[in-house]
Coordinates of C-alpha atoms in Angstrom, one line a residue:
Chain A
M1350 CA -0.1 -0.1 0.2
S1351 CA 2.7 2.4 -1.0
V1352 CA 1.7 6.2 -2.2
A1353 CA 2.5 6.1 -5.5
A1354 CA -0.3 3.2 -5.8
R1355 CA -3.2 5.8 -5.9
S1356 CA -1.9 8.3 -7.9
T1357 CA -4.6 9.1 -9.8
R1358 CA -4.0 12.5 -11.1
T1359 CA 0.1 11.9 -11.5
A1360 CA 0.1 8.5 -13.1
P1361 CA 0.3 9.1 -16.7
A1362 CA -2.7 7.8 -18.8
K1363 CA -2.1 4.1 -20.6
N1364 CA -5.4 2.6 -20.4
T1365 CA -3.9 -0.7 -20.2
L1366 CA -5.8 -2.8 -18.2
W1367 CA -3.1 -4.4 -16.2
H1368 CA -1.9 -0.6 -15.7
E1369 CA -5.7 0.2 -14.4
I1370 CA -5.1 -3.0 -11.3
R1371 CA -1.8 -2.3 -10.4
K1372 CA -2.6 1.4 -10.7
N1373 CA -6.0 0.2 -7.4
R1374 CA -3.4 -2.7 -6.0
A1375 CA -4.7 -0.5 -2.7
S1376 CA -7.9 -1.3 -3.2
Y1377 CA -8.3 -4.2 -4.4
L1378 CA -6.2 -5.7 -0.7
L1379 CA -9.1 -3.7 0.9
M1380 CA -11.7 -5.8 -1.0
A1381 CA -9.6 -9.0 -0.5
P1382 CA -11.0 -10.3 2.9
Y1383 CA -14.4 -9.4 2.7
F1384 CA -14.4 -11.0 -1.3
T1385 CA -12.5 -14.0 -0.9
L1386 CA -15.0 -15.1 2.0
F1387 CA -17.4 -13.5 -0.1
F1388 CA -17.1 -15.7 -2.6
L1389 CA -16.4 -18.7 -0.5
F1390 CA -19.5 -18.8 1.6
T1391 CA -22.1 -16.4 -0.7
V1392 CA -21.9 -16.9 -3.7
L1393 CA -20.1 -20.2 -4.6
P1394 CA -22.9 -21.9 -2.8
V1395 CA -26.0 -19.7 -4.8
L1396 CA -23.6 -21.3 -8.5
M1397 CA -24.0 -24.8 -6.5
S1398 CA -27.4 -24.3 -6.5
V1399 CA -28.1 -23.0 -9.5
Y1400 CA -26.4 -25.7 -10.6
L1401 CA -28.4 -27.9 -9.1
S1402 CA -31.7 -27.2 -10.1
F1403 CA -30.3 -29.0 -13.2
N1404 CA -30.2 -32.0 -11.5
Y1405 CA -32.4 -34.7 -9.4
F1406 CA -30.8 -34.8 -5.7
N1407 CA -31.9 -35.9 -2.9
M1408 CA -29.1 -35.4 -0.7
L1409 CA -28.5 -39.0 -0.5
E1410 CA -27.7 -40.1 -3.9
M1411 CA -25.3 -38.2 -5.6
P1412 CA -27.2 -35.4 -8.2
R1413 CA -29.0 -36.8 -11.2
W1414 CA -28.9 -34.4 -14.4
V1415 CA -32.6 -33.9 -15.3
G1416 CA -32.4 -30.6 -18.1
W1417 CA -35.1 -28.2 -17.9
T1418 CA -37.7 -31.0 -16.1
N1419 CA -38.0 -29.3 -12.3
Y1420 CA -38.5 -25.9 -14.1
I1421 CA -40.8 -27.3 -16.5
K1422 CA -42.6 -29.0 -13.7
L1423 CA -42.9 -26.4 -11.2
L1424 CA -44.1 -24.0 -13.9
L1425 CA -46.8 -26.4 -15.8
E1426 CA -47.7 -28.9 -13.1
D1427 CA -47.4 -27.6 -10.6
D1428 CA -50.7 -26.4 -8.8
I1429 CA -49.2 -25.5 -5.7
F1430 CA -46.9 -23.2 -7.0
I1431 CA -49.4 -20.7 -9.4
I1432 CA -50.8 -20.6 -6.0
S1433 CA -48.1 -19.7 -3.4
L1434 CA -46.9 -17.6 -7.2
R1435 CA -50.3 -16.1 -6.2
N1436 CA -50.0 -15.2 -2.7
T1437 CA -46.4 -14.1 -2.8
L1438 CA -47.1 -11.7 -5.1
L1439 CA -50.8 -10.3 -4.0
F1440 CA -48.4 -10.2 -0.7
A1441 CA -45.5 -8.2 -2.2
V1442 CA -47.2 -5.6 -3.7
I1443 CA -49.7 -4.3 -0.8
T1444 CA -46.7 -4.9 1.9
G1445 CA -43.7 -3.6 0.1
P1446 CA -44.8 -0.1 -0.7
I1447 CA -46.7 0.7 2.7
S1448 CA -43.8 -1.2 4.8
Y1449 CA -41.2 1.3 2.7
L1450 CA -43.4 4.3 2.9
L1451 CA -44.4 3.1 6.8
C1452 CA -40.1 3.3 7.6
L1453 CA -39.6 6.4 5.4
L1454 CA -42.3 8.6 7.9
F1455 CA -41.7 7.0 10.8
A1456 CA -37.7 7.6 10.6
W1457 CA -38.7 11.0 9.0
I1458 CA -41.1 12.0 11.9
I1459 CA -39.0 10.0 14.4
N1460 CA -36.4 12.8 13.4
E1461 CA -38.0 15.4 14.7
F1462 CA -37.5 14.3 18.0
K1463 CA -34.9 15.2 20.8
P1464 CA -31.5 12.9 20.5
K1465 CA -32.6 11.1 23.8
V1466 CA -36.5 11.3 23.2
R1467 CA -35.1 10.2 19.2
A1468 CA -33.7 6.6 20.3
F1469 CA -36.2 6.0 22.3
L1470 CA -39.4 5.7 20.0
T1471 CA -37.0 4.6 17.8
L1472 CA -36.9 1.4 20.2
I1473 CA -40.9 1.4 20.5
F1474 CA -41.1 0.9 16.5
Y1475 CA -38.3 -1.3 16.2
A1476 CA -39.3 -3.1 19.3
P1477 CA -40.9 -5.4 17.0
S1478 CA -37.7 -7.0 14.8
I1479 CA -35.7 -7.0 17.8
C1480 CA -37.4 -8.9 20.1
G1481 CA -36.5 -12.6 18.9
N1482 CA -39.6 -14.0 17.2
A1483 CA -41.6 -11.0 18.4
Y1484 CA -43.8 -12.6 15.4
M1485 CA -45.3 -15.4 17.7
I1486 CA -46.5 -12.9 20.1
W1487 CA -49.8 -13.2 17.3
N1488 CA -50.1 -17.5 18.2
L1489 CA -51.5 -15.8 22.1
I1490 CA -53.1 -13.3 19.8
L1491 CA -54.8 -15.6 16.9
T1492 CA -55.1 -18.3 19.6
G1493 CA -58.5 -20.3 18.1
D1494 CA -60.1 -21.4 21.3
R1495 CA -62.0 -18.5 23.7
Y1496 CA -58.0 -17.9 25.2
G1497 CA -57.2 -16.4 22.9
Y1498 CA -56.8 -12.4 23.2
L1499 CA -58.8 -11.6 20.0
N1500 CA -60.6 -14.1 20.9
G1501 CA -61.0 -12.9 24.2
L1502 CA -61.7 -9.5 23.5
L1503 CA -64.0 -9.9 20.7
L1504 CA -66.2 -12.5 22.9
R1505 CA -65.8 -10.1 25.7
I1506 CA -67.0 -7.4 23.7
G1507 CA -69.3 -9.8 22.9
I1508 CA -68.9 -9.2 19.1
L1509 CA -68.9 -12.9 19.0
N1510 CA -69.9 -14.7 20.3
E1511 CA -68.5 -18.1 19.8
P1512 CA -64.3 -18.1 19.6
I1513 CA -63.2 -18.0 15.4
L1514 CA -60.4 -20.8 14.7
W1515 CA -58.4 -17.9 13.0
M1516 CA -55.5 -19.1 11.0
Q1517 CA -58.1 -22.1 9.9
T1518 CA -60.0 -20.1 7.8
E1519 CA -58.9 -19.6 4.6
K1520 CA -60.3 -15.8 4.1
F1521 CA -58.8 -14.7 7.1
V1522 CA -55.0 -16.7 6.6
L1523 CA -54.0 -14.1 4.3
P1524 CA -54.8 -10.7 5.0
V1525 CA -53.6 -11.5 8.7
L1526 CA -50.0 -12.4 7.0
I1527 CA -49.8 -9.5 5.6
V1528 CA -51.5 -7.4 8.6
V1529 CA -48.4 -8.9 10.2
Q1530 CA -46.1 -8.4 8.1
L1531 CA -46.8 -4.8 8.2
W1532 CA -46.7 -5.2 11.9
L1533 CA -42.4 -5.7 11.5
S1534 CA -42.1 -3.4 8.8
L1535 CA -40.4 -1.2 10.4
G1536 CA -36.9 -3.0 10.2
T1537 CA -33.7 -2.7 8.4
G1538 CA -35.1 -0.1 5.8
F1539 CA -36.5 1.6 9.2
L1540 CA -33.0 2.1 11.0
S1541 CA -30.9 2.8 8.0
F1542 CA -33.3 5.8 7.4
I1543 CA -32.8 6.8 10.6
A1544 CA -29.3 7.0 10.2
G1545 CA -29.1 8.8 6.6
L1546 CA -31.1 10.9 8.3
Q1547 CA -28.4 12.0 10.4
T1548 CA -25.7 12.1 8.2
V1549 CA -28.3 14.7 5.3
D1550 CA -26.3 18.1 6.1
K1551 CA -28.3 20.0 7.9
G1552 CA -26.9 23.2 6.2
L1553 CA -28.7 22.0 3.3
Y1554 CA -32.4 23.2 5.4
E1555 CA -30.9 26.4 5.9
A1556 CA -29.9 26.9 2.2
A1557 CA -33.5 25.8 0.8
A1558 CA -35.1 27.9 3.2
I1559 CA -32.9 30.6 1.9
D1560 CA -34.1 29.2 -1.2
G1561 CA -37.4 29.1 -1.2
V1562 CA -38.7 26.2 0.0
K1563 CA -41.8 27.2 2.3
N1564 CA -43.1 23.5 4.3
R1565 CA -42.2 20.4 5.7
W1566 CA -43.4 18.4 2.5
Q1567 CA -41.4 20.8 0.4
E1568 CA -38.2 20.4 2.3
L1569 CA -38.5 16.3 2.1
W1570 CA -39.7 16.6 -1.3
F1571 CA -36.1 18.6 -2.5
V1572 CA -34.4 18.6 0.9
T1573 CA -33.4 15.7 2.3
L1574 CA -35.3 12.7 0.4
P1575 CA -32.4 13.6 -2.4
A1576 CA -29.6 13.7 0.3
M1577 CA -30.7 9.5 1.4
K1578 CA -31.2 8.8 -2.1
P1579 CA -28.4 6.0 -1.5
Q1580 CA -30.0 4.5 2.1
L1581 CA -33.7 4.7 -0.5
M1582 CA -32.0 2.8 -2.8
F1583 CA -30.4 0.6 -0.2
G1584 CA -34.0 0.3 2.2
A1585 CA -35.7 -0.8 -1.8
V1586 CA -33.7 -3.7 -2.2
M1587 CA -34.1 -4.7 1.6
Q1588 CA -38.0 -4.1 1.4
I1589 CA -37.8 -6.4 -2.0
T1590 CA -36.2 -9.5 -0.1
Q1591 CA -38.4 -9.3 2.7
S1592 CA -41.6 -8.8 0.4
F1593 CA -41.2 -11.8 -1.8
A1594 CA -39.3 -14.6 0.8
V1595 CA -41.8 -13.8 3.3
A1596 CA -42.6 -17.0 4.5
D1597 CA -41.7 -17.6 8.4
I1598 CA -44.1 -16.0 9.7
S1599 CA -46.6 -17.7 7.4
I1600 CA -45.8 -20.8 8.9
A1601 CA -45.5 -19.7 12.2
L1602 CA -49.3 -18.7 12.0
A1603 CA -50.9 -20.9 9.8
G1604 CA -48.1 -23.6 9.4
N1605 CA -47.1 -25.9 6.0
P1606 CA -48.8 -26.6 4.5
S1607 CA -51.4 -23.8 5.9
V1608 CA -55.1 -24.8 5.4
N1609 CA -55.9 -25.3 1.5
Y1610 CA -52.9 -23.7 0.9
S1611 CA -54.5 -20.3 1.7
G1612 CA -51.0 -19.0 3.5
A1613 CA -48.8 -20.9 0.8
T1614 CA -45.8 -18.1 -0.7
I1615 CA -42.7 -19.4 -3.1
V1616 CA -40.9 -20.2 0.2
T1617 CA -43.2 -22.1 2.6
H1618 CA -43.6 -23.9 -1.1
L1619 CA -39.7 -24.8 -1.6
L1620 CA -38.9 -25.2 2.1
D1621 CA -41.7 -28.1 1.5
Y1622 CA -39.4 -29.8 -1.0
G1623 CA -36.0 -28.2 0.2
S1624 CA -36.8 -29.6 4.1
T1625 CA -39.8 -31.9 3.9
R1626 CA -39.7 -33.9 0.2
L1627 CA -36.0 -33.8 0.2
D1628 CA -36.3 -32.4 -3.3
M1629 CA -32.9 -29.9 -3.5
G1630 CA -32.9 -29.7 -7.3
Y1631 CA -37.1 -28.4 -7.3
A1632 CA -35.9 -26.3 -4.1
S1633 CA -33.1 -24.4 -5.8
A1634 CA -35.3 -24.4 -9.2
I1635 CA -38.2 -22.3 -7.3
A1636 CA -34.9 -20.6 -5.7
T1637 CA -33.5 -19.3 -9.4
I1638 CA -37.3 -18.1 -10.1
L1639 CA -37.1 -16.6 -7.1
F1640 CA -34.2 -14.7 -7.5
L1641 CA -35.5 -13.8 -10.7
L1642 CA -38.4 -12.4 -10.0
M1643 CA -36.8 -10.5 -7.1
V1644 CA -34.3 -8.7 -9.5
G1645 CA -36.5 -7.5 -12.2
T1646 CA -38.8 -5.5 -9.6
N1647 CA -35.7 -4.3 -8.6
K1648 CA -34.4 -3.3 -12.0
L1649 CA -37.8 -1.3 -12.2
V1650 CA -37.9 0.5 -8.4
Q1651 CA -34.2 1.7 -8.5
R1652 CA -35.8 3.0 -12.0
L1653 CA -38.4 4.5 -10.3
L1654 CA -36.4 5.9 -6.8
R1655 CA -33.7 8.0 -9.7
R1656 CA -36.8 10.4 -10.0
V1657 CA -36.4 11.2 -6.3
G1658 CA -36.4 14.6 -5.9
E1659 CA -37.2 15.9 -9.4
Chain B
M974 CA -51.9 17.7 5.1
S975 CA -52.9 20.8 3.2
G976 CA -49.1 21.4 1.9
M977 CA -49.3 18.6 0.3
E978 CA -51.1 21.7 -2.4
N979 CA -48.0 23.6 -2.7
V980 CA -45.8 21.5 -3.7
K981 CA -47.6 21.2 -6.8
T982 CA -47.6 24.6 -7.4
K983 CA -43.5 25.9 -9.5
M984 CA -40.9 25.4 -7.9
P985 CA -37.6 27.8 -8.2
A986 CA -34.7 25.4 -9.9
L987 CA -33.0 24.7 -6.4
N988 CA -29.4 25.7 -6.4
L989 CA -28.9 23.6 -3.9
K990 CA -25.4 22.7 -5.5
R991 CA -22.7 24.5 -3.7
R992 CA -20.5 27.0 -5.0
A993 CA -18.2 25.1 -8.3
P994 CA -15.3 23.5 -6.3
A995 CA -12.8 26.4 -7.2
E996 CA -8.7 25.6 -7.0
L997 CA -8.6 25.7 -2.6
T998 CA -5.6 24.3 -1.2
P999 CA -7.7 21.1 1.5
E1000 CA -6.3 23.8 4.4
Q1001 CA -8.7 26.1 3.0
E1002 CA -10.7 23.8 2.2
E1003 CA -11.0 23.1 5.6
I1004 CA -11.2 26.6 7.2
L1005 CA -14.5 27.0 4.5
R1006 CA -15.6 24.4 6.0
Q1007 CA -15.0 24.7 9.5
K1008 CA -17.1 28.5 9.0
R1009 CA -20.0 27.3 7.4
L1010 CA -20.6 24.6 10.2
D1011 CA -20.4 26.9 12.6
K1012 CA -22.2 29.2 11.3
I1013 CA -24.8 26.3 10.3
H1014 CA -25.1 25.8 14.5
R1015 CA -24.9 28.9 15.7
K1016 CA -28.2 29.0 13.9
M1017 CA -29.4 26.1 15.2
K1018 CA -28.3 27.6 18.8
R1019 CA -30.2 30.8 18.0
K1020 CA -33.6 29.1 16.3
D1021 CA -33.6 26.6 19.1
G1022 CA -36.8 25.1 20.4
K1023 CA -38.5 27.5 16.8
K1024 CA -38.6 25.6 14.1
K1025 CA -36.5 26.9 11.1
L1026 CA -39.0 26.8 9.1
N1027 CA -42.8 27.8 9.0
R1028 CA -44.6 23.6 10.4
S1029 CA -48.1 24.0 10.5
T1030 CA -49.9 22.5 13.8
A1031 CA -52.4 20.8 11.7
G1032 CA -50.1 18.5 10.5
N1033 CA -48.1 18.3 13.8
A1034 CA -50.9 16.4 15.8
V1035 CA -51.9 14.5 12.1
L1036 CA -48.6 12.8 12.4
F1037 CA -47.9 13.0 16.3
I1038 CA -51.7 10.9 16.7
L1039 CA -50.7 8.7 13.6
M1040 CA -47.3 7.8 15.3
G1041 CA -49.1 7.2 18.7
I1042 CA -52.0 4.5 17.4
C1043 CA -49.2 2.8 15.6
G1044 CA -46.7 3.3 18.7
V1045 CA -49.0 0.5 20.8
F1046 CA -49.3 -2.1 18.7
M1047 CA -45.5 -1.5 18.4
V1048 CA -44.7 -1.7 21.6
L1049 CA -47.2 -4.6 22.5
P1050 CA -44.4 -7.3 22.5
L1051 CA -42.3 -5.6 25.0
V1052 CA -45.2 -5.3 27.1
M1053 CA -45.8 -8.8 27.1
I1054 CA -42.4 -9.8 27.5
I1055 CA -42.0 -7.7 30.7
N1056 CA -45.3 -8.4 31.5
N1057 CA -45.2 -12.3 30.8
A1058 CA -41.7 -12.3 32.6
V1059 CA -42.9 -11.3 35.6
K1060 CA -46.0 -13.8 35.9
P1061 CA -46.8 -16.1 37.8
L1062 CA -47.6 -18.9 37.1
D1063 CA -51.7 -19.5 37.3
E1064 CA -51.2 -15.8 35.6
L1065 CA -49.3 -16.6 32.9
Y1066 CA -52.8 -19.3 31.7
Q1067 CA -55.4 -17.0 32.9
F1068 CA -58.3 -16.3 30.9
P1069 CA -59.4 -13.6 29.6
P1070 CA -55.9 -13.5 29.1
R1071 CA -54.1 -10.2 30.7
I1072 CA -51.4 -8.5 29.1
F1073 CA -50.5 -6.1 32.3
V1074 CA -49.6 -8.6 35.6
R1075 CA -50.9 -8.1 39.0
N1076 CA -49.4 -9.9 40.9
P1077 CA -44.9 -9.4 39.8
T1078 CA -43.2 -12.0 40.9
L1079 CA -39.4 -12.9 40.7
T1080 CA -40.4 -16.8 40.4
N1081 CA -39.7 -17.5 37.0
F1082 CA -35.8 -16.0 37.5
S1083 CA -35.5 -18.2 39.6
D1084 CA -37.2 -21.3 38.5
L1085 CA -34.9 -20.1 35.6
Y1086 CA -31.4 -19.8 37.9
V1087 CA -32.1 -23.7 39.2
L1088 CA -32.4 -25.0 35.9
L1089 CA -28.9 -23.4 34.6
N1090 CA -27.1 -25.1 37.2
E1091 CA -28.8 -28.3 36.3
S1092 CA -27.0 -27.5 33.0
W1093 CA -24.9 -30.5 31.4
V1094 CA -21.4 -28.2 30.6
P1095 CA -21.7 -25.2 33.0
F1096 CA -23.8 -22.5 32.0
S1097 CA -20.7 -19.6 32.5
R1098 CA -19.1 -21.7 29.1
Y1099 CA -22.5 -21.1 27.1
V1100 CA -22.1 -17.2 27.9
L1101 CA -18.3 -17.5 26.6
N1102 CA -19.5 -19.2 23.3
T1103 CA -22.1 -16.1 23.0
I1104 CA -20.0 -13.2 23.7
I1105 CA -17.0 -15.6 20.8
I1106 CA -19.5 -15.8 18.1
T1107 CA -21.4 -12.8 19.1
V1108 CA -19.1 -10.2 18.7
G1109 CA -16.8 -12.2 16.4
G1110 CA -19.4 -12.0 13.9
M1111 CA -20.1 -8.7 13.8
T1112 CA -16.7 -6.8 14.4
G1113 CA -15.3 -9.0 11.9
H1114 CA -17.7 -8.3 10.0
V1115 CA -18.7 -4.5 10.5
I1116 CA -14.1 -4.7 9.2
I1117 CA -14.4 -6.0 6.8
A1118 CA -17.1 -5.0 4.9
S1119 CA -16.2 -1.9 5.5
M1120 CA -12.7 -2.5 4.1
A1121 CA -14.2 -3.5 1.0
A1122 CA -17.0 -1.7 0.5
Y1123 CA -14.8 1.7 0.8
P1124 CA -13.3 1.4 -2.8
L1125 CA -16.4 0.2 -4.1
A1126 CA -17.7 3.5 -3.5
K1127 CA -14.4 6.4 -4.0
N1128 CA -12.2 4.9 -5.8
H1129 CA -12.2 3.3 -9.6
F1130 CA -11.2 0.0 -11.0
P1131 CA -11.5 -2.2 -12.8
G1132 CA -14.5 -5.0 -12.0
K1133 CA -15.9 -2.6 -9.7
K1134 CA -19.4 -2.3 -10.8
L1135 CA -19.6 -6.2 -12.0
L1136 CA -18.3 -7.1 -7.8
F1137 CA -20.8 -4.8 -6.0
S1138 CA -24.1 -5.9 -8.1
V1139 CA -22.7 -9.8 -7.6
V1140 CA -23.0 -8.1 -4.1
V1141 CA -26.6 -6.8 -4.3
L1142 CA -27.8 -10.0 -6.2
S1143 CA -26.3 -12.3 -3.7
M1144 CA -29.5 -10.7 -1.2
M1145 CA -32.3 -12.0 -3.5
F1146 CA -30.9 -15.5 -4.0
S1147 CA -33.0 -18.0 -0.9
W1148 CA -30.6 -18.6 1.6
T1149 CA -32.7 -21.6 2.4
V1150 CA -31.3 -23.4 -0.9
T1151 CA -28.2 -22.4 0.3
Q1152 CA -27.9 -23.5 3.5
I1153 CA -26.6 -27.0 1.7
P1154 CA -24.1 -26.4 -0.4
Q1155 CA -22.9 -24.4 2.2
Y1156 CA -22.6 -26.8 4.6
L1157 CA -20.9 -29.0 2.2
I1158 CA -17.9 -26.3 1.8
I1159 CA -17.9 -25.9 5.6
S1160 CA -17.0 -29.2 5.4
W1161 CA -14.4 -29.2 3.0
L1162 CA -12.6 -26.1 4.5
G1163 CA -13.0 -28.4 7.6
I1164 CA -14.5 -25.9 10.1
N1165 CA -17.0 -27.8 10.8
N1166 CA -17.9 -27.7 14.2
T1167 CA -15.5 -24.8 15.4
Y1168 CA -16.2 -21.1 16.0
G1169 CA -15.7 -20.4 12.9
A1170 CA -18.5 -22.2 10.9
L1171 CA -20.5 -19.4 11.9
V1172 CA -18.1 -16.7 12.1
L1173 CA -17.1 -17.0 8.8
P1174 CA -19.8 -17.5 6.3
A1175 CA -22.1 -14.1 9.1
W1176 CA -18.6 -12.2 8.2
S1177 CA -18.9 -12.2 3.7
F1178 CA -22.7 -11.8 4.0
G1179 CA -24.1 -9.1 1.8
M1180 CA -26.1 -6.4 3.4
G1181 CA -23.5 -4.9 5.0
L1182 CA -21.3 -4.2 2.5
Y1183 CA -23.8 -2.9 0.7
L1184 CA -25.4 -0.7 3.4
M1185 CA -21.1 0.7 4.1
K1186 CA -20.7 1.2 0.1
Q1187 CA -24.2 3.6 0.0
F1188 CA -23.2 5.8 3.2
M1189 CA -19.6 6.0 2.1
E1190 CA -20.8 7.2 -1.5
Q1191 CA -22.2 11.1 0.2
L1192 CA -18.9 11.8 1.2
P1193 CA -17.8 14.8 -0.1
D1194 CA -14.5 13.0 -2.2
S1195 CA -12.4 16.8 -1.0
L1196 CA -11.8 14.2 2.3
M1197 CA -9.9 11.6 0.3
E1198 CA -8.3 13.9 -1.7
S1199 CA -6.7 16.5 0.5
A1200 CA -6.2 13.1 3.0
R1201 CA -4.1 11.8 0.1
L1202 CA -2.5 14.9 -0.4
Q1203 CA -0.8 15.3 2.9
G1204 CA 0.3 11.3 1.9
A1205 CA -2.0 9.3 3.9
N1206 CA -1.9 6.2 2.8
E1207 CA -5.4 4.3 1.3
W1208 CA -5.8 2.4 4.6
Q1209 CA -5.7 5.5 7.2
I1210 CA -7.5 7.2 4.7
F1211 CA -10.1 4.1 6.0
W1212 CA -9.6 3.9 9.3
R1213 CA -8.9 7.4 10.5
I1214 CA -11.6 10.1 7.8
V1215 CA -14.0 7.3 6.6
M1216 CA -15.3 6.0 8.6
P1217 CA -14.8 8.0 11.7
N1218 CA -17.6 9.6 9.2
V1219 CA -20.1 7.0 8.7
K1220 CA -20.5 6.8 12.2
P1221 CA -24.1 6.4 11.5
A1222 CA -23.8 3.5 9.7
W1223 CA -22.2 1.0 11.3
L1224 CA -23.2 1.0 14.2
T1225 CA -26.2 0.8 12.8
L1226 CA -24.5 -2.6 10.8
A1227 CA -24.0 -3.3 14.3
I1228 CA -27.5 -3.3 15.7
F1229 CA -27.9 -6.3 12.4
Q1230 CA -25.4 -8.2 12.4
F1231 CA -25.5 -8.4 16.5
Q1232 CA -29.3 -9.4 16.0
Q1233 CA -28.1 -12.2 13.5
M1234 CA -25.3 -13.6 15.7
W1235 CA -27.2 -13.2 18.8
G1236 CA -30.3 -15.7 17.8
N1237 CA -28.4 -18.1 15.8
T1238 CA -28.3 -21.9 18.0
G1239 CA -25.7 -22.6 15.8
S1240 CA -27.7 -26.5 15.4
M1241 CA -26.4 -26.6 12.6
F1242 CA -22.8 -26.7 12.3
L1243 CA -21.5 -27.3 16.6
R1244 CA -22.2 -30.7 17.7
S1245 CA -19.9 -30.5 20.9
E1246 CA -21.9 -28.8 24.0
E1247 CA -19.8 -27.1 25.0
L1248 CA -19.6 -24.9 21.7
K1249 CA -22.8 -23.8 21.8
P1250 CA -24.3 -20.9 22.7
L1251 CA -25.9 -19.8 25.0
Q1252 CA -29.2 -19.3 22.8
Y1253 CA -29.5 -22.9 22.2
A1254 CA -28.8 -24.1 25.5
L1255 CA -32.0 -20.4 26.5
Q1256 CA -34.2 -23.1 23.8
Q1257 CA -33.2 -26.2 25.4
I1258 CA -35.0 -25.3 28.4
T1259 CA -38.4 -23.5 26.8
S1260 CA -39.0 -27.1 25.4
G1261 CA -40.2 -28.0 28.4
G1262 CA -43.5 -27.2 27.9
V1263 CA -46.1 -26.2 30.6
S1264 CA -44.2 -27.3 34.0
R1265 CA -41.6 -25.1 32.5
A1266 CA -43.7 -21.8 30.8
G1267 CA -42.7 -19.4 33.5
A1268 CA -38.9 -20.5 32.9
G1269 CA -39.8 -19.9 29.4
A1270 CA -41.4 -16.4 30.1
A1271 CA -37.6 -15.2 31.1
V1272 CA -35.4 -17.0 29.0
T1273 CA -37.7 -14.7 27.0
F1274 CA -37.0 -11.7 28.5
I1275 CA -34.2 -12.6 28.4
I1276 CA -33.1 -12.9 25.2
A1277 CA -35.4 -9.9 24.0
A1278 CA -33.5 -7.2 26.7
V1279 CA -29.6 -7.9 25.4
P1280 CA -29.8 -6.9 22.6
I1281 CA -32.2 -3.9 23.0
I1282 CA -29.5 -3.0 25.5
F1283 CA -26.5 -3.2 22.9
F1284 CA -29.2 -1.4 20.6
L1285 CA -30.2 1.4 22.5
I1286 CA -26.3 2.2 23.5
C1287 CA -26.0 2.2 19.4
Q1288 CA -29.1 4.1 18.7
S1289 CA -27.6 6.8 21.5
S1290 CA -24.1 6.9 20.6
I1291 CA -25.8 7.4 16.5
M1292 CA -28.6 10.7 17.7
E1293 CA -24.1 11.4 19.1
T1294 CA -22.6 12.4 15.8
M1295 CA -25.4 14.4 14.5
T1296 CA -23.7 17.0 15.8
T1297 CA -20.8 16.3 13.9
S1298 CA -21.3 15.2 10.7
G1299 CA -22.9 18.9 8.7
M1300 CA -19.3 17.6 6.2
K1301 CA -21.4 17.7 2.8
D1302 CA -20.0 19.2 0.4

């Protein structure tokens, strides 16, 4: 890591690739530890999974090459996959944008408070995400007998005459999962927005006030949001990965398989094949389809976000 | 929400970009920045208590009522965890169920204490394992992910775009299916049944790098240039200039990573009982059914309390950095 290594300005303009690499060797050195581990523990497993999706692999015998069979079966013959795909899309389209906006809204409001109050408020809103499996509390709330909090409450008020089996009734499953997910939504994105708001230059607000920004909404759109665009991008990616990969809450509250697959999502379907039926090839094919779905959504969302503040 | 209409009216083009980068020496720039900061700080102090912009009271009221209603729902798990931990067994199974405790007691914790003393390996061993795994997984990740994020955010070199998009894309591949190849790799490396099997993969999570890179991108280039001119090497720039300036980012990342590692039971890789973390030991206690419900409530409380304390420490430091973070160009 010599000083000469990065003298970007003074170096003679040799445009050979090797020269560029040599010139930036300090950068590569800094990245080396992370990317070594990253390729080993993340990229390699992903590539292996994609390879497995073209195989029949039951985790006991060696993988057997089957070509596109898994994909053909998945897309053309698997009715439950279609149900889970529909559920996941519905789920993502509703919870994704709402969660994202909630994160932003609450981070922004909390930012108006004094620092001590702010840390406390952040904890309150982040509480569902920090308490481990906090969504298990919904199991208590939604218990189907009279001991469930919700049934107990509704019985006492007199709205219900007999307890409802919430998570065993098809029409309630998906709406309940959406509510629970929204309740859980102030997570990763929320905290990164909070941190992002801390780094917005306070001088910008002064300058904007002089330049004619009149109220908080204008300030938000013309000053705050453009200044924290990198965090908005980050939040969007995290939101996509969370909304599309929802499974834990569905399994915890509705079970897997859920009643008539009413709570089935792509990942619960994947888990069904991966850990119950031990068909890893098929599970990998599901993961690859899900991956493509997320990549596409991400492209779309990033394009939208580029227009913030314009 | 009356302000929304005003946004639609035509805005004068905002001149938010600062003056064009003039040919200033770093020293001069530093002085200028300091002056500007001082001015802002003075202004902010003078106007303390009074907002800089006219924020409508109606808007305030709507926002705070919304906050209040949501806040009650959000804090519910915390309230229940705390209350359940001090409920006697009969109250835990009461109908109609109550959220708040009537006869608070600490028997749950003393029950738990008795159970802990009966554990197979000394209980302190579980605590030590958790500290090694959590602190190791967290610090290591924050440091090496930030090290990689800095060149990706600020330097230009061949392969930069590719490396970054691979990281972002990797987060979209379902973790469930990569588990098995990952297990194979860990076995090949011969680190199965060691702390490394949990800690090393944790160092390579994609999210941390992405988060750090996004924050570092916002730092003004002049900050690094001036350090370079003073003869600092890349490591020094990273450690002394970049990291202190993205403190909110790495504190946030530390929170995420702490949570992740703290919740890890390690049951996939750790077979030796003396390597297993606290989380595992505590889960074994709660799986004892009705008779352990009291101790289980105490366990839930402890499992939640530790990350919350860590969270509060980090969050209040994030807020403190605010006063010094006005250095953007």
